[in-house]
CSV table of C-alpha atoms and ligand atoms in Angstrom, one decimal:
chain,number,residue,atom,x,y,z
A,10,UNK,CA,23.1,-13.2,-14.0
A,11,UNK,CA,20.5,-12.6,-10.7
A,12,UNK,CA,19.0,-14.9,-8.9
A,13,UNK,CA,14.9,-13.3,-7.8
A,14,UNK,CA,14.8,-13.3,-3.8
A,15,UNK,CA,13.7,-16.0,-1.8
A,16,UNK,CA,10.6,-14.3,-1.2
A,17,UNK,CA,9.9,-14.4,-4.7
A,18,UNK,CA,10.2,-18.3,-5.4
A,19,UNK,CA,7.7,-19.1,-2.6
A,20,UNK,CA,5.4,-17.7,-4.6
A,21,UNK,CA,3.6,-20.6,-6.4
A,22,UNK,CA,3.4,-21.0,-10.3
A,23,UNK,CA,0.9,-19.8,-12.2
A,24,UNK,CA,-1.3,-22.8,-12.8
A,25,UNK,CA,-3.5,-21.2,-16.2
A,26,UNK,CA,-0.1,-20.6,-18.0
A,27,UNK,CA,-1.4,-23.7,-21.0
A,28,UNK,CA,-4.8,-22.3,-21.1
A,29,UNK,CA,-4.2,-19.1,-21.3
A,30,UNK,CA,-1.5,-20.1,-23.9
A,31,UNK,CA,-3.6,-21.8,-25.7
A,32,UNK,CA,-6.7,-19.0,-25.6
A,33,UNK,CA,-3.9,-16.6,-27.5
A,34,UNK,CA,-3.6,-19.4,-29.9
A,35,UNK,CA,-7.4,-19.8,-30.8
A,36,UNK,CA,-8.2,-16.2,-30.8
A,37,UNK,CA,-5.6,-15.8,-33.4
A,38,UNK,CA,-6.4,-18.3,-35.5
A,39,UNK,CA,-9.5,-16.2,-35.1
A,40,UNK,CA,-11.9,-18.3,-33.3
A,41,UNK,CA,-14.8,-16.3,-31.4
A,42,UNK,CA,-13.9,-17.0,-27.8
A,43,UNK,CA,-16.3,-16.2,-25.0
A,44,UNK,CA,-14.4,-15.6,-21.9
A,45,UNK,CA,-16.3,-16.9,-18.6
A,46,UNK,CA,-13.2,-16.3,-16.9
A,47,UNK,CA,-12.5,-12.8,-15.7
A,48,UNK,CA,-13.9,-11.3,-12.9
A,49,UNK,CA,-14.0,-7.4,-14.5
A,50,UNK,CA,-17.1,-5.7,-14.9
A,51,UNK,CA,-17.5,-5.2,-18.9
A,52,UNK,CA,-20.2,-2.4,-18.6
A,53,UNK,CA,-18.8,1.5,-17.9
A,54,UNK,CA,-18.6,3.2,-15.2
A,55,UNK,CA,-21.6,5.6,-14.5
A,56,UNK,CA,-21.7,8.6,-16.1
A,57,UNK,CA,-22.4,11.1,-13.2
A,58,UNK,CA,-19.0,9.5,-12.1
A,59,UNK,CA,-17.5,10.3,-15.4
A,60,UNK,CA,-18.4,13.7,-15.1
A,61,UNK,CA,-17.1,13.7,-11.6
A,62,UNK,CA,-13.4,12.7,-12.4
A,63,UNK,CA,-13.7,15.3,-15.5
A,64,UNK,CA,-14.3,18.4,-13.4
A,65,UNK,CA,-11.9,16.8,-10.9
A,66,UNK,CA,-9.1,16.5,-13.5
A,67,UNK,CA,-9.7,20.1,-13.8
A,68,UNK,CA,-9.0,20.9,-10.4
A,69,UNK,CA,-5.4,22.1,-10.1
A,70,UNK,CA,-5.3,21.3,-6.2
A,71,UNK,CA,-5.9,17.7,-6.8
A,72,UNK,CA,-2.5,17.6,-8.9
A,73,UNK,CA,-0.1,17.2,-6.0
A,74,UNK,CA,1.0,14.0,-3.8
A,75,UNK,CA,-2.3,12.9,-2.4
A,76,UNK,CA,-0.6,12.2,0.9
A,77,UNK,CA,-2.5,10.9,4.1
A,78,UNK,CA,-5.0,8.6,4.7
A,79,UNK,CA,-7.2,10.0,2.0
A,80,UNK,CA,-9.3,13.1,1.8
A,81,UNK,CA,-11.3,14.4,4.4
A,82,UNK,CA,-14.1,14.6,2.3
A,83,UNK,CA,-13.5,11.0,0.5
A,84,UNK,CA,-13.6,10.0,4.2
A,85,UNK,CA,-15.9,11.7,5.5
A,86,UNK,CA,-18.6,10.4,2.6
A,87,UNK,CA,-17.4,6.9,3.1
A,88,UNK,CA,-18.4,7.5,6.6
A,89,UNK,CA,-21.5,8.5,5.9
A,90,UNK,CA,-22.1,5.5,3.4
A,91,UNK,CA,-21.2,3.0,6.2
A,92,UNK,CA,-24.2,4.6,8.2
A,93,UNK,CA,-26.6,5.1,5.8
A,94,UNK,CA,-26.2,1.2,4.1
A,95,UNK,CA,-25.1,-0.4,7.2
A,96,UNK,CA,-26.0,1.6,10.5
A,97,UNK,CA,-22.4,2.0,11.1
A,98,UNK,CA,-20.6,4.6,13.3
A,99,UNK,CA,-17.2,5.5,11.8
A,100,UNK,CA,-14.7,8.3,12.8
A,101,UNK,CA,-13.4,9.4,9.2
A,102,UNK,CA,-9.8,10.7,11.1
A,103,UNK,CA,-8.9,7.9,12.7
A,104,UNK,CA,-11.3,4.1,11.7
A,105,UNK,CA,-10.9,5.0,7.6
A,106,UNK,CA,-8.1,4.6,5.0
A,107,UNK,CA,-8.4,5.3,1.3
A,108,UNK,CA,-6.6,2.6,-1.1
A,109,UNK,CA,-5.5,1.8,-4.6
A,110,UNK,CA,-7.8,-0.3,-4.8
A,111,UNK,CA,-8.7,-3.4,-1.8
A,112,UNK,CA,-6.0,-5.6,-3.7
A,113,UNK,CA,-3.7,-3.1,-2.4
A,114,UNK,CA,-4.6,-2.9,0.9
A,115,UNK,CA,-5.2,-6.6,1.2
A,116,UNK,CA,-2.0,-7.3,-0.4
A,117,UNK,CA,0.4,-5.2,2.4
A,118,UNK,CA,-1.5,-5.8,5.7
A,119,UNK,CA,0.7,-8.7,6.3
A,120,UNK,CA,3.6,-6.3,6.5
A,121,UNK,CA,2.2,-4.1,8.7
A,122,UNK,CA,0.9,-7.4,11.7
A,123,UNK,CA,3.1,-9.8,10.8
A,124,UNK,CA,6.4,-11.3,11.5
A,125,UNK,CA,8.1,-14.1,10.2
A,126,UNK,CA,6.7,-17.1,11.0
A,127,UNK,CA,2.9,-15.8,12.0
A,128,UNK,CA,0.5,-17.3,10.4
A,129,UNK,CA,-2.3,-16.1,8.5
A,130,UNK,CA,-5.5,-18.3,8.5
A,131,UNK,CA,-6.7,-18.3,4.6
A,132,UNK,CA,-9.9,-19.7,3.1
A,133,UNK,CA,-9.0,-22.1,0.1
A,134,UNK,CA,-10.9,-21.8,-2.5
A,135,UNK,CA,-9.8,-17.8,-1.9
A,136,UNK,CA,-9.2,-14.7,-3.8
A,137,UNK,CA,-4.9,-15.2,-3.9
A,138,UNK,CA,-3.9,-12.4,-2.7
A,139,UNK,CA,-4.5,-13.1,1.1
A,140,UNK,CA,-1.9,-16.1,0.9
A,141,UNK,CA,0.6,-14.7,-1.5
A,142,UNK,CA,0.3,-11.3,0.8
A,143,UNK,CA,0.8,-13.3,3.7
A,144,UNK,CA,4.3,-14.7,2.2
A,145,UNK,CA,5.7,-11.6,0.5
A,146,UNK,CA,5.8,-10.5,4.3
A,147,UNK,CA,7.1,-13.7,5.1
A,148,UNK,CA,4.4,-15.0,7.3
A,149,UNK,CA,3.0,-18.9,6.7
A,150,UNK,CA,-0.7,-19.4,5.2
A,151,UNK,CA,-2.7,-21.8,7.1
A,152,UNK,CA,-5.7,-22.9,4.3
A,153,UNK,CA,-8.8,-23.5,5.7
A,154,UNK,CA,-10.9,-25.7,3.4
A,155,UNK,CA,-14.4,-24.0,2.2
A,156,UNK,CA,-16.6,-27.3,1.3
A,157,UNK,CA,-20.5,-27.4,-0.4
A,158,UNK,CA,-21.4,-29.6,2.7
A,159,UNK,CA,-20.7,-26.7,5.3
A,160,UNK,CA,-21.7,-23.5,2.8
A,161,UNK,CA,-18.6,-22.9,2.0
A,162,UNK,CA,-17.9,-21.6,5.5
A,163,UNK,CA,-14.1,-22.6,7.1
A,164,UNK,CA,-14.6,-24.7,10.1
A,165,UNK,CA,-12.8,-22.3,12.5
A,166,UNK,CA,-13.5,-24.7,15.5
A,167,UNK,CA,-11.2,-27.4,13.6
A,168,UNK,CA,-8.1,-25.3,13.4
A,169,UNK,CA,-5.2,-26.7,15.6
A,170,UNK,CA,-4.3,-25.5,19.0
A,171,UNK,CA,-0.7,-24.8,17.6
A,172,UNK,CA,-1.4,-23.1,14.9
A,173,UNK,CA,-3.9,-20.9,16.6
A,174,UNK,CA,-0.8,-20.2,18.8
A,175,UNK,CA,1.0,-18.4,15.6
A,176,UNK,CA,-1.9,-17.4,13.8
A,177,UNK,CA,-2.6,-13.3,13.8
A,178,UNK,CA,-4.6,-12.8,11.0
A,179,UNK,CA,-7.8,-14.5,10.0
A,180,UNK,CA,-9.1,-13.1,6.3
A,181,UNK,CA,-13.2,-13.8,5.5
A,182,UNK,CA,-14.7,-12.8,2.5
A,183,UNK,CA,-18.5,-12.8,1.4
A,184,UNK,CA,-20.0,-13.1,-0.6
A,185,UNK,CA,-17.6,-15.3,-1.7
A,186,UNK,CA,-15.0,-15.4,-4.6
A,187,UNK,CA,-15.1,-17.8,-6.1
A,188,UNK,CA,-17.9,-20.1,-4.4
A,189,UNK,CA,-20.5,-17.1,-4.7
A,190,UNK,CA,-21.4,-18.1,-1.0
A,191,UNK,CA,-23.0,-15.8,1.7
A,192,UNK,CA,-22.7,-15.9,5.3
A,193,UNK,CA,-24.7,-15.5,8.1
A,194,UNK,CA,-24.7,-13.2,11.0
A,195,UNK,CA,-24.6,-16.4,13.7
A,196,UNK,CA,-21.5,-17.2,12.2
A,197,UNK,CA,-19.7,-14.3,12.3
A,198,UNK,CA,-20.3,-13.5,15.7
A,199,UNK,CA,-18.9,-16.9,16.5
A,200,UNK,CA,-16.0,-15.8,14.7
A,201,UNK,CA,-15.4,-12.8,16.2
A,202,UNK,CA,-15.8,-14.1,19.4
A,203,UNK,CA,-12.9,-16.6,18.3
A,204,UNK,CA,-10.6,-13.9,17.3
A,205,UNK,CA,-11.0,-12.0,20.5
A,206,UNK,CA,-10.5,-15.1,22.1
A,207,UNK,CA,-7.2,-16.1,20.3
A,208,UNK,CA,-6.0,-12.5,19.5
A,209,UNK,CA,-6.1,-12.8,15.8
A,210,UNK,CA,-7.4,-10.1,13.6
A,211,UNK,CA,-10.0,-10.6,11.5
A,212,UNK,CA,-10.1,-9.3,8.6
A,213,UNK,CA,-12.9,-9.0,6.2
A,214,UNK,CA,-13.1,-8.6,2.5
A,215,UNK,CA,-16.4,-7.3,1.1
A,216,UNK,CA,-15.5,-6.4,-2.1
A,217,UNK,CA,-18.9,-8.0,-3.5
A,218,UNK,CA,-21.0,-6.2,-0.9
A,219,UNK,CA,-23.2,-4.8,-3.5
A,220,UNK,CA,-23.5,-7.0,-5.6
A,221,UNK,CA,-26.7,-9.6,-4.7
A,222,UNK,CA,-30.0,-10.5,-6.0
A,223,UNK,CA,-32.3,-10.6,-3.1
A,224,UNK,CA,-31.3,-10.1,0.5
A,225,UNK,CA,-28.7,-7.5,0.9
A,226,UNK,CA,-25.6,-9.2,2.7
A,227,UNK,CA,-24.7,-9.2,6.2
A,228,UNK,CA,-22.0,-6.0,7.2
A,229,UNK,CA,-19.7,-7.5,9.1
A,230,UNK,CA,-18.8,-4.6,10.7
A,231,UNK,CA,-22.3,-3.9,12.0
A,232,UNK,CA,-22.0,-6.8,14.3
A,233,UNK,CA,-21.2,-6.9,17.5
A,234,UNK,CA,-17.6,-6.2,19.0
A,235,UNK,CA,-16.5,-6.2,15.1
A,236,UNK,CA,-14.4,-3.1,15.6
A,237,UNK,CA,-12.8,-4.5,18.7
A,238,UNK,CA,-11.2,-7.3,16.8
A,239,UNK,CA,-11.4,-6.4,12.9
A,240,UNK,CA,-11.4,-4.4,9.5
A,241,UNK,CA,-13.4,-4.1,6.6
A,242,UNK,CA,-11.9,-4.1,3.1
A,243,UNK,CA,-14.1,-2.3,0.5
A,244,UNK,CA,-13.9,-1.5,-3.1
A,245,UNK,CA,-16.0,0.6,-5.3
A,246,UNK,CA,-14.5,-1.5,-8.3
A,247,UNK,CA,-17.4,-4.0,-8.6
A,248,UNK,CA,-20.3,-2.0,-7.2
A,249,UNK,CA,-19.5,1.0,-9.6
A,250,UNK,CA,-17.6,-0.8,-13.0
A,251,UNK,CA,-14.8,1.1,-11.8
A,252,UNK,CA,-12.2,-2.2,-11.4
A,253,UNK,CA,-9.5,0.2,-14.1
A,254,UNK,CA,-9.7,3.7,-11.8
A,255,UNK,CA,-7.8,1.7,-8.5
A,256,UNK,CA,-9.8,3.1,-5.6
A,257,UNK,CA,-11.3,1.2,-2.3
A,258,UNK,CA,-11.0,1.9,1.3
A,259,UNK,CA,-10.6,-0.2,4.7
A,260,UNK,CA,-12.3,0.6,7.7
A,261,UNK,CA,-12.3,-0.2,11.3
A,262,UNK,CA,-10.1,-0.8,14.3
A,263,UNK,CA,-8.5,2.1,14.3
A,264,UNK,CA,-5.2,0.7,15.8
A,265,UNK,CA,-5.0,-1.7,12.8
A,266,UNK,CA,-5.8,1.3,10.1
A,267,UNK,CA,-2.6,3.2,11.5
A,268,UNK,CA,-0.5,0.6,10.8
A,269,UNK,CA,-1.7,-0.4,7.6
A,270,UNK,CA,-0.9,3.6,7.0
A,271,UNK,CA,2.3,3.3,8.6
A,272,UNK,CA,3.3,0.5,5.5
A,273,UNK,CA,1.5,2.7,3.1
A,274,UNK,CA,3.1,5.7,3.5
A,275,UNK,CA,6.1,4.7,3.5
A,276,UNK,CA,5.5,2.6,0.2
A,277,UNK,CA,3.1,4.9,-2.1
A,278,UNK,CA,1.7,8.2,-1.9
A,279,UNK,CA,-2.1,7.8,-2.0
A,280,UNK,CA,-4.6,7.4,-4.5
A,281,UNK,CA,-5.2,10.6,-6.7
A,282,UNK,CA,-7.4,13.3,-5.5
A,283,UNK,CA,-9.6,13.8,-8.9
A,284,UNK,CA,-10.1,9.3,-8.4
A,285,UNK,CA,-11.6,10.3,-4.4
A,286,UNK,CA,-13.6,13.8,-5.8
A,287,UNK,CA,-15.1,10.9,-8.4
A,288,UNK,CA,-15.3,8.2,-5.5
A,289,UNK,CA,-17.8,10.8,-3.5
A,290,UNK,CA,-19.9,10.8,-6.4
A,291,UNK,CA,-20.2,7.0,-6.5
A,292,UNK,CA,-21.1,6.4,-3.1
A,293,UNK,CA,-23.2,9.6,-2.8
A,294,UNK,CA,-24.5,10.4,-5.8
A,295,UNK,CA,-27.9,8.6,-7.3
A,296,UNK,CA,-27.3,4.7,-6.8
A,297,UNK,CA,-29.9,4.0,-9.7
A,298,UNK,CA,-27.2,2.5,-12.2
A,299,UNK,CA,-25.8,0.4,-9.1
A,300,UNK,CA,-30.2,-1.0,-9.1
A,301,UNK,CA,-29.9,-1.3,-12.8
A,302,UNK,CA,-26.5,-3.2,-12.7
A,303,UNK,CA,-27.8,-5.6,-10.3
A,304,UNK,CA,-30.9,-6.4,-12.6
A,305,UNK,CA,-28.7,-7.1,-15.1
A,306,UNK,CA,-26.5,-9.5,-13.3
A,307,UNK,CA,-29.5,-11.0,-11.5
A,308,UNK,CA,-30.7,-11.5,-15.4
A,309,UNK,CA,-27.3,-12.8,-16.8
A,310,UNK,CA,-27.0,-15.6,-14.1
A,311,UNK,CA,-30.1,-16.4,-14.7
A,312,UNK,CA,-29.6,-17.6,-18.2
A,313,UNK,CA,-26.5,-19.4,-17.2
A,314,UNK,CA,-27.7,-20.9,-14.8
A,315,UNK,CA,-31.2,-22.1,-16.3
A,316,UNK,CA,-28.7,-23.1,-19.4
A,317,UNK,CA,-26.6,-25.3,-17.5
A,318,UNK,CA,-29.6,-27.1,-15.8
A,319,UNK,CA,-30.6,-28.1,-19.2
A,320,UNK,CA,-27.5,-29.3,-19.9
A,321,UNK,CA,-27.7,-31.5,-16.9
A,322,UNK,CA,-25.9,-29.6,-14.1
A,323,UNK,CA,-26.8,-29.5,-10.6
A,324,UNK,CA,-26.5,-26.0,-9.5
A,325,UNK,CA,-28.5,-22.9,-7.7
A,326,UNK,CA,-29.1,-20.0,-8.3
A,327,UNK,CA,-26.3,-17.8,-6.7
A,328,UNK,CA,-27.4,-15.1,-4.2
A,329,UNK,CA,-24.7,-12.8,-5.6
A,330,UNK,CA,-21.3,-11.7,-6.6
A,331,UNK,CA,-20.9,-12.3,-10.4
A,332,UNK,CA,-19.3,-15.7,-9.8
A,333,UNK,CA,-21.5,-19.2,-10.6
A,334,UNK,CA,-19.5,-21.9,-8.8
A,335,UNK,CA,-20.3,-25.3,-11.2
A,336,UNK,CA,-19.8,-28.8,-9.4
A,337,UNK,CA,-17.8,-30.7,-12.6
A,338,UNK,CA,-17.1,-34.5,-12.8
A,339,UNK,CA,-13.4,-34.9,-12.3
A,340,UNK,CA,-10.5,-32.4,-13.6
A,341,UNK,CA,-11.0,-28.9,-13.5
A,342,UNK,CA,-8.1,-28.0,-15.8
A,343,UNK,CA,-8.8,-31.1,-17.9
A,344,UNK,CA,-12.4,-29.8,-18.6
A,345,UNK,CA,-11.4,-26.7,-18.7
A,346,UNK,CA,-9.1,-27.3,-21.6
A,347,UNK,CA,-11.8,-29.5,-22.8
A,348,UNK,CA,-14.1,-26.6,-23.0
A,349,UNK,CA,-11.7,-24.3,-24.6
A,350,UNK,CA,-10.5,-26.7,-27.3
A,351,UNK,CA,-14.0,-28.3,-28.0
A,352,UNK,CA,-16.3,-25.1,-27.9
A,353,UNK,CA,-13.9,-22.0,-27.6
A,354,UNK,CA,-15.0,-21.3,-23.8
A,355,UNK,CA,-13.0,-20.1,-21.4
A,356,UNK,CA,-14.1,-21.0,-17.4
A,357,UNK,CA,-11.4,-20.7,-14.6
A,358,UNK,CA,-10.5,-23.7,-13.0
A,359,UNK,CA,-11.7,-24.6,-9.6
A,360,UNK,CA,-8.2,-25.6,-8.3
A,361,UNK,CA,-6.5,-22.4,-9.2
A,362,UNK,CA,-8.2,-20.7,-6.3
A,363,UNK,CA,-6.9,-23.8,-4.4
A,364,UNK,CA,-7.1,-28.0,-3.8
A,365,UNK,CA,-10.8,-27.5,-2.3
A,366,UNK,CA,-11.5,-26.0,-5.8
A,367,UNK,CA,-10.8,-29.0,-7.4
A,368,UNK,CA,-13.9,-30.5,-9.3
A,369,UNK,CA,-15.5,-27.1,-10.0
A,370,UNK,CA,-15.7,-24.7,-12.4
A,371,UNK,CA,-15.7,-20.9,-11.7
A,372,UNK,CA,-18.2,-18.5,-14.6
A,373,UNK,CA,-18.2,-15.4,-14.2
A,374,UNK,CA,-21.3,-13.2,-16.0
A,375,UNK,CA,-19.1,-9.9,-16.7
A,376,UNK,CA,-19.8,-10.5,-20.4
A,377,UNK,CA,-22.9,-9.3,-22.5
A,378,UNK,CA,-25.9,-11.7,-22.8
A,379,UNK,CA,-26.6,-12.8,-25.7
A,380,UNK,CA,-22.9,-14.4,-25.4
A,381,UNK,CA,-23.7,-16.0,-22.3
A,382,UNK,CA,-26.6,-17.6,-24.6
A,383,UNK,CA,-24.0,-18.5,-27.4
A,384,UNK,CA,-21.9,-20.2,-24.6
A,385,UNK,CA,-24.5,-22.1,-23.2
A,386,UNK,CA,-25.5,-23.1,-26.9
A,387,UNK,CA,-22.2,-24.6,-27.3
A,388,UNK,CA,-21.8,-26.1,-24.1
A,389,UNK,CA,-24.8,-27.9,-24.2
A,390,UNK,CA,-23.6,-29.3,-28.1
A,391,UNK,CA,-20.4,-30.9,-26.6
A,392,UNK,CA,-21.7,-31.5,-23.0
A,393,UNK,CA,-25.2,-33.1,-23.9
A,394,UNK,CA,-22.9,-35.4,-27.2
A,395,UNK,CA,-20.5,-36.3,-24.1
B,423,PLP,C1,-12.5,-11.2,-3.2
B,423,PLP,C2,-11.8,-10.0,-3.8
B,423,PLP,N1,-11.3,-9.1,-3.0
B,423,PLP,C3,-10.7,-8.0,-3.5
B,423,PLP,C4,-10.6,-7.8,-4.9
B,423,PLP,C5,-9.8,-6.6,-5.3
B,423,PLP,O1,-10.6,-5.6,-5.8
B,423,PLP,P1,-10.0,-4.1,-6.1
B,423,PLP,O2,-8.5,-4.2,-5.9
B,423,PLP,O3,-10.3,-3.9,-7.5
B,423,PLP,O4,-10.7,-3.2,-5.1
B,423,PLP,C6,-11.1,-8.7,-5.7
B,423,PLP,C7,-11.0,-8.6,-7.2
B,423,PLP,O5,-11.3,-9.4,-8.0
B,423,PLP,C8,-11.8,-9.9,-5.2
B,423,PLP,O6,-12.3,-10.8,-6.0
């Protein structure tokens, strides 16, 4: 009857259609799955944040179209969080814009610095939605492998002259979904210098900012000349268990925030005011829970990790994010499946976040412990037997 636009059938299948398929099937034939594979915080949000978005709900004048870039309070907090946590210097009129969430931002920058044909240069294995982005605007991905034997960092000196010609947007994200890799300040001065040099914007995605186990990450934006060539995507979703509620923020050159607002205000109307009145609270209200969640998580990916070293894996102990990043022998789909069928465990395979992925396994920890133990219990039944 219709045909979906072009646009639409560029976008690539969904590779986890058969095991998701066939995780409906077990669960109801009632087999107690334990679900490595999403990346969603299972504990609630704090409760002074709760209370927050209660009084907020109350509040008639946060009823209307939240229209603009976000509130000036919202903004003005965040910009106060970027210098308190990162000794950064923001101006809350004109360097910050409130989101629906980073996936939202992330998702429509293309439209707002691309045109058909430009290229966006993606990390592979990468959070989707900077290449699918990239094409819904009609731009071209360029994939930029992340390997083990360079830290999962793209070799940015490698890229082609004529691609470099097309490309206008570089995306970076750390730590790193899915590898659970950091980066280091060295290198992202080199890469800045790189996109000043070839006038592509760089953008960064810090949606796991918050979320390590010893050294706090580097900010990107404190660098440097960062401002001069870039932008900060950051999400209170994973710092805060508030993934459900839809609110983030990017920050930085203040030329590339107005366009991005441009897109957005001619697509949605802002993220509700009682959601921002809450989002104060998170970021500067007590940040004991976001102490306590880290402990946890620290503690969770400990026992997964110390589990699958018994079950003879090689693997470190990540430095954050809630991701462990598991170096498999051969197929990732096949073991995958193998794990599913054999021991009702779901992991996400390494080559759904693209080919690099290939031969790895992605955990995530955003399930209760004494699960995780159950999992590693089975694995290491059907893993030691193999
Ligand atoms: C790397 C990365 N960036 C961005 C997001 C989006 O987060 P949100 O839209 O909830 O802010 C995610 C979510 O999983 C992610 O893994």
């Amino acid at each position: 009857m219709f045909e979906v636009s072009k646009r639409l059938q560029k976008l690539p299948p969904y590779l986890f259609a058969e095991i998701d398929r066939k995780k409906k099937e077990l669960i109801s034939e009632g087999v107690n799955i334990i679900d490595f594979g999403i990346g969603d915080p299972d504990l609630p949000t704090p409760e002074n944040i709760i209370d927050a978005m209660k009084k907020g709900v109350e509040n008639p004048s946060f009823h209307r179209y939240p229209i603009g870039k976000g509130t000036p309070a919202f903004r003005k907090a965040i910009s106060d969080f970027y210098k308190k946590n990162y000794e950064v210097k923001l101006n809350p009129d004109e360097e910050i814009l409130v989101l629906i969430g980073s996936k939202e931002g992330i998702a429509h920058l293309p439209w707002a610095l691309l045109n058909p044909g430009d290229i966006s240069l993606v990390p592979e294995p990468g959070y989707p939605v900077y290449h699918i982005g990239t094409i819904l605007a009609e731009g071209t991905p360029f994939f930029m492998p992340l390997k083990a034997e360079n830290g999962f960092l793209p070799d940015i000196e490698k890229i082609p002259g004529d691609i470099l010609e097309k490309a206008r947007i570089l995306f970076l994200n750390y730590p790193n979904n899915p590898t659970a890799a950091f980066v280091d300040r060295d290198f992202l001065i080199e890469a800045i210098k790189f996109c000043k040099k070839n006038e592509i914007v760089l953008v960064y995605d810090a949606a796991y900012s918050e979320i390590y186990f010893g050294e706090k990450p580097v900010s990107f934006l404190s660098l440097p000349g960062a401002k001069d060539v870039g932008i900060e995507f950051h999400s209170l979703s994973k710092t805060y268990n508030m993934t459900g509620w839809r609110i983030g923020w990017v920050c930085g050159n203040n030329k590339i925030i107005s366009a991005l607002a441009k897109i957005k205000e001619n697509i949605d109307s802002g993220t509700f005011e009682a959601i921002q009145f809450a989002g104060i609270e998170a970021i500067t209200g007590s940040q004991e829970s976001v102490k306590e969640l880290r402990a946890i998580y620290k503690k969770r990916m400990n026992i997964l990790v110390d589990g699958l070293k018994e079950a003879g894996f090689e693997i470190d102990m990540p430095k954050g994010t809630f991701y462990c990043w598991l170096k498999i022998q051969g197929s990732s789909i096949e073991t995958a499946s193998y794990l599913l069928e054999e021991a009702g465990i779901v992991a996400t395979p390494g080559i759904g976040f693209g080919p690099s992925g290939e031969g790895y396994l992605r955990f995530s920890i955003t399930l209760p412990e004494d699960k995780i133990i159950e999992g590693i219990r089975r694995m290491k039944e059907i893993w030691v037997k193999k």
